[in-house]
Amino acid sequence: MSFYREEFQGRKQNFTIRNALDTDASAVIRYMGFVDRETTFLAREPGEFEKSYPLHREQAFLKECAEKENILFLLAFSQEGELAATCSCSYQTEKQRYRHRGELSISVRKEFWHQGLGRRLMEIQEAWCKRQNVCKLCLQVDTSNTPALGLYLRLGFEVEGILRREARMADGSYRDLYVMGKFLDE
């Protein structure tokens, strides 16, 4: 179990970054419903998260995250106590061939973009991965998500491939995703 807590000074305000706890389940459900409505770059259509993760299921998931050694699930809260961002990273423990790879996912509410919060969350995850002997970080990003893509490139991630028509939107259109990676042992 990895515990983390930090007060982070963003460009416009302070944030508290800490581990997700099972008691955060209702806040996470509200947050995911909100970010799924404000952007089309995440993996779900609006309302899908709430349907898939009722309170008891989200509580169990967050409790499991807090107890496992191979996942670090972070939440960032604004000064007012609003959930501003989430960032998780996990690695395989069942398949030794993939033990060296961390899978990263992140979301930041638009209201809190351009404050350095996404960068800081990813830096924390990278440091945690190094302590866990994870030597490659991986993520997927919508090819149209230029703000996120720019951040990932600035942090040293490289495009390793394209998943064509990987996401099908509600209107029937398709989106491509970049598969990106960063080697931490170079």
CSV table of C-alpha atoms in Angstrom, one decimal:
chain,number,residue,atom,x,y,z
A,1,MET,CA,0.0,0.0,0.0
A,2,SER,CA,1.5,3.4,-1.1
A,3,PHE,CA,0.4,6.4,0.9
A,4,TYR,CA,0.8,9.9,-0.6
A,5,ARG,CA,-0.2,13.4,0.4
A,6,GLU,CA,1.1,16.8,-0.8
A,7,GLU,CA,0.0,20.4,-0.9
A,8,PHE,CA,0.7,21.6,-4.4
A,9,GLN,CA,0.9,25.2,-5.4
A,10,GLY,CA,-0.7,25.6,-8.8
A,11,ARG,CA,-0.4,28.7,-11.0
A,12,LYS,CA,-3.7,30.1,-9.6
A,13,GLN,CA,-4.4,28.2,-6.4
A,14,ASN,CA,-3.4,25.4,-4.0
A,15,PHE,CA,-4.4,21.8,-4.3
A,16,THR,CA,-4.2,18.9,-2.0
A,17,ILE,CA,-3.1,15.7,-3.7
A,18,ARG,CA,-3.6,12.5,-1.9
A,19,ASN,CA,-4.6,8.8,-2.2
A,20,ALA,CA,-8.1,8.0,-3.1
A,21,LEU,CA,-10.0,6.4,-0.3
A,22,ASP,CA,-13.2,4.4,-0.3
A,23,THR,CA,-14.9,7.3,1.5
A,24,ASP,CA,-14.2,9.4,-1.7
A,25,ALA,CA,-16.5,7.2,-3.8
A,26,SER,CA,-19.5,9.6,-4.1
A,27,ALA,CA,-17.1,12.5,-5.0
A,28,VAL,CA,-15.4,10.4,-7.6
A,29,ILE,CA,-18.8,9.4,-9.1
A,30,ARG,CA,-19.9,13.0,-9.3
A,31,TYR,CA,-16.5,14.1,-10.7
A,32,MET,CA,-16.5,11.4,-13.5
A,33,GLY,CA,-20.1,12.3,-14.4
A,34,PHE,CA,-19.0,15.9,-14.7
A,35,VAL,CA,-15.8,15.4,-16.8
A,36,ASP,CA,-17.6,12.9,-19.1
A,37,ARG,CA,-20.0,15.7,-19.9
A,38,GLU,CA,-17.4,18.5,-20.4
A,39,THR,CA,-15.1,16.6,-22.8
A,40,THR,CA,-15.3,13.9,-25.5
A,41,PHE,CA,-11.7,12.8,-24.9
A,42,LEU,CA,-12.4,10.3,-22.1
A,43,ALA,CA,-13.3,6.7,-22.6
A,44,ARG,CA,-17.0,7.0,-21.8
A,45,GLU,CA,-20.2,8.7,-23.0
A,46,PRO,CA,-22.0,10.9,-20.4
A,47,GLY,CA,-23.8,8.8,-17.8
A,48,GLU,CA,-21.9,5.6,-18.4
A,49,PHE,CA,-19.7,5.8,-15.4
A,50,GLU,CA,-22.6,6.3,-13.0
A,51,LYS,CA,-24.4,3.3,-14.5
A,52,SER,CA,-21.3,1.1,-14.3
A,53,TYR,CA,-20.2,2.2,-10.9
A,54,PRO,CA,-22.9,2.5,-8.3
A,55,LEU,CA,-21.7,3.8,-4.9
A,56,HIS,CA,-21.1,0.3,-3.4
A,57,ARG,CA,-19.0,-0.8,-6.4
A,58,GLU,CA,-16.9,2.4,-6.5
A,59,GLN,CA,-16.3,2.1,-2.7
A,60,ALA,CA,-15.1,-1.4,-3.1
A,61,PHE,CA,-12.9,-0.4,-6.1
A,62,LEU,CA,-11.3,2.5,-4.2
A,63,LYS,CA,-10.8,0.3,-1.1
A,64,GLU,CA,-9.0,-2.3,-3.3
A,65,CYS,CA,-6.8,0.4,-4.8
A,66,ALA,CA,-5.8,1.7,-1.4
A,67,GLU,CA,-4.8,-1.9,-0.3
A,68,LYS,CA,-2.9,-3.0,-3.3
A,69,GLU,CA,0.8,-2.4,-3.8
A,70,ASN,CA,0.6,-2.3,-7.6
A,71,ILE,CA,-1.7,0.8,-8.0
A,72,LEU,CA,-1.5,4.4,-7.0
A,73,PHE,CA,-4.8,6.2,-7.4
A,74,LEU,CA,-4.4,9.9,-6.7
A,75,LEU,CA,-7.1,12.6,-6.3
A,76,ALA,CA,-6.4,16.4,-6.4
A,77,PHE,CA,-8.8,18.7,-4.5
A,78,SER,CA,-9.1,22.4,-4.9
A,79,GLN,CA,-8.9,24.8,-1.9
A,80,GLU,CA,-12.7,24.7,-1.8
A,81,GLY,CA,-12.7,20.9,-1.6
A,82,GLU,CA,-13.8,20.3,-5.2
A,83,LEU,CA,-12.3,17.2,-6.9
A,84,ALA,CA,-10.2,18.8,-9.6
A,85,ALA,CA,-8.3,15.8,-11.1
A,86,THR,CA,-7.7,12.1,-10.9
A,87,CYS,CA,-4.6,10.1,-11.9
A,88,SER,CA,-4.0,6.4,-11.5
A,89,CYS,CA,-1.2,4.2,-12.4
A,90,SER,CA,-0.9,0.4,-12.1
A,91,TYR,CA,1.3,-2.4,-13.2
A,92,GLN,CA,0.8,-6.2,-13.7
A,93,THR,CA,1.6,-8.6,-10.9
A,94,GLU,CA,0.2,-11.7,-12.6
A,95,LYS,CA,2.3,-11.7,-15.8
A,96,GLN,CA,6.0,-11.3,-15.2
A,97,ARG,CA,6.6,-10.3,-18.8
A,98,TYR,CA,4.5,-7.2,-18.3
A,99,ARG,CA,5.6,-6.4,-14.7
A,100,HIS,CA,7.9,-3.6,-16.0
A,101,ARG,CA,5.0,-1.6,-17.6
A,102,GLY,CA,2.8,0.9,-15.8
A,103,GLU,CA,-0.5,2.0,-17.3
A,104,LEU,CA,-1.4,5.6,-16.6
A,105,SER,CA,-4.7,7.4,-16.8
A,106,ILE,CA,-5.5,11.0,-15.9
A,107,SER,CA,-8.3,13.5,-16.1
A,108,VAL,CA,-8.4,17.1,-15.1
A,109,ARG,CA,-11.6,19.3,-15.0
A,110,LYS,CA,-11.3,22.1,-17.6
A,111,GLU,CA,-11.8,24.7,-14.9
A,112,PHE,CA,-8.4,23.6,-13.5
A,113,TRP,CA,-6.4,23.3,-16.7
A,114,HIS,CA,-3.2,25.3,-17.2
A,115,GLN,CA,-2.2,25.3,-13.5
A,116,GLY,CA,0.4,22.6,-13.7
A,117,LEU,CA,-1.8,20.0,-11.9
A,118,GLY,CA,-1.7,17.4,-14.7
A,119,ARG,CA,2.0,17.7,-14.9
A,120,ARG,CA,2.5,17.4,-11.2
A,121,LEU,CA,0.2,14.3,-11.0
A,122,MET,CA,2.2,12.6,-13.7
A,123,GLU,CA,5.5,13.5,-12.1
A,124,ILE,CA,4.3,11.9,-8.8
A,125,GLN,CA,3.3,8.7,-10.7
A,126,GLU,CA,6.6,8.6,-12.6
A,127,ALA,CA,8.5,8.8,-9.3
A,128,TRP,CA,6.3,6.1,-7.8
A,129,CYS,CA,6.9,3.9,-10.8
A,130,LYS,CA,10.6,4.2,-10.4
A,131,ARG,CA,10.4,3.1,-6.8
A,132,GLN,CA,8.3,0.1,-7.9
A,133,ASN,CA,10.9,-0.9,-10.5
A,134,VAL,CA,8.5,0.0,-13.3
A,135,CYS,CA,10.6,1.1,-16.3
A,136,LYS,CA,8.0,2.0,-18.9
A,137,LEU,CA,4.9,4.2,-18.6
A,138,CYS,CA,2.2,3.7,-21.1
A,139,LEU,CA,-1.0,5.6,-21.9
A,140,GLN,CA,-3.5,6.2,-24.7
A,141,VAL,CA,-4.8,9.6,-25.9
A,142,ASP,CA,-7.3,10.7,-28.4
A,143,THR,CA,-5.4,12.0,-31.4
A,144,SER,CA,-7.5,15.2,-31.3
A,145,ASN,CA,-6.7,16.0,-27.7
A,146,THR,CA,-3.9,18.4,-28.4
A,147,PRO,CA,-3.6,19.9,-24.9
A,148,ALA,CA,-3.0,16.4,-23.4
A,149,LEU,CA,-0.9,15.3,-26.3
A,150,GLY,CA,1.3,18.4,-25.8
A,151,LEU,CA,1.7,17.7,-22.1
A,152,TYR,CA,2.7,14.1,-22.7
A,153,LEU,CA,5.2,15.0,-25.4
A,154,ARG,CA,6.8,17.7,-23.1
A,155,LEU,CA,7.1,15.1,-20.3
A,156,GLY,CA,9.0,12.8,-22.7
A,157,PHE,CA,6.4,10.4,-23.9
A,158,GLU,CA,6.6,9.3,-27.5
A,159,VAL,CA,3.9,8.1,-29.9
A,160,GLU,CA,4.4,4.4,-30.4
A,161,GLY,CA,1.5,3.7,-32.6
A,162,ILE,CA,-2.1,4.6,-33.7
A,163,LEU,CA,-5.2,2.6,-32.9
A,164,ARG,CA,-7.4,3.4,-35.9
A,165,ARG,CA,-11.1,4.0,-35.3
A,166,GLU,CA,-10.6,2.8,-31.7
A,167,ALA,CA,-13.4,4.8,-30.2
A,168,ARG,CA,-16.9,5.1,-31.6
A,169,MET,CA,-18.7,8.2,-30.6
A,170,ALA,CA,-22.5,8.5,-29.8
A,171,ASP,CA,-23.0,10.3,-33.2
A,172,GLY,CA,-21.5,7.3,-35.0
A,173,SER,CA,-18.2,9.0,-35.9
A,174,TYR,CA,-14.9,7.4,-34.9
A,175,ARG,CA,-11.8,8.6,-33.1
A,176,ASP,CA,-8.2,7.4,-33.4
A,177,LEU,CA,-6.0,7.0,-30.3
A,178,TYR,CA,-2.3,7.3,-30.0
A,179,VAL,CA,-0.5,4.7,-27.9
A,180,MET,CA,2.3,6.5,-26.1
A,181,GLY,CA,5.2,5.4,-23.9
A,182,LYS,CA,8.0,6.7,-21.9
A,183,PHE,CA,11.0,4.7,-20.8
A,184,LEU,CA,12.0,5.5,-17.2
A,185,ASP,CA,15.3,3.7,-17.2
A,186,GLU,CA,17.0,5.6,-20.0
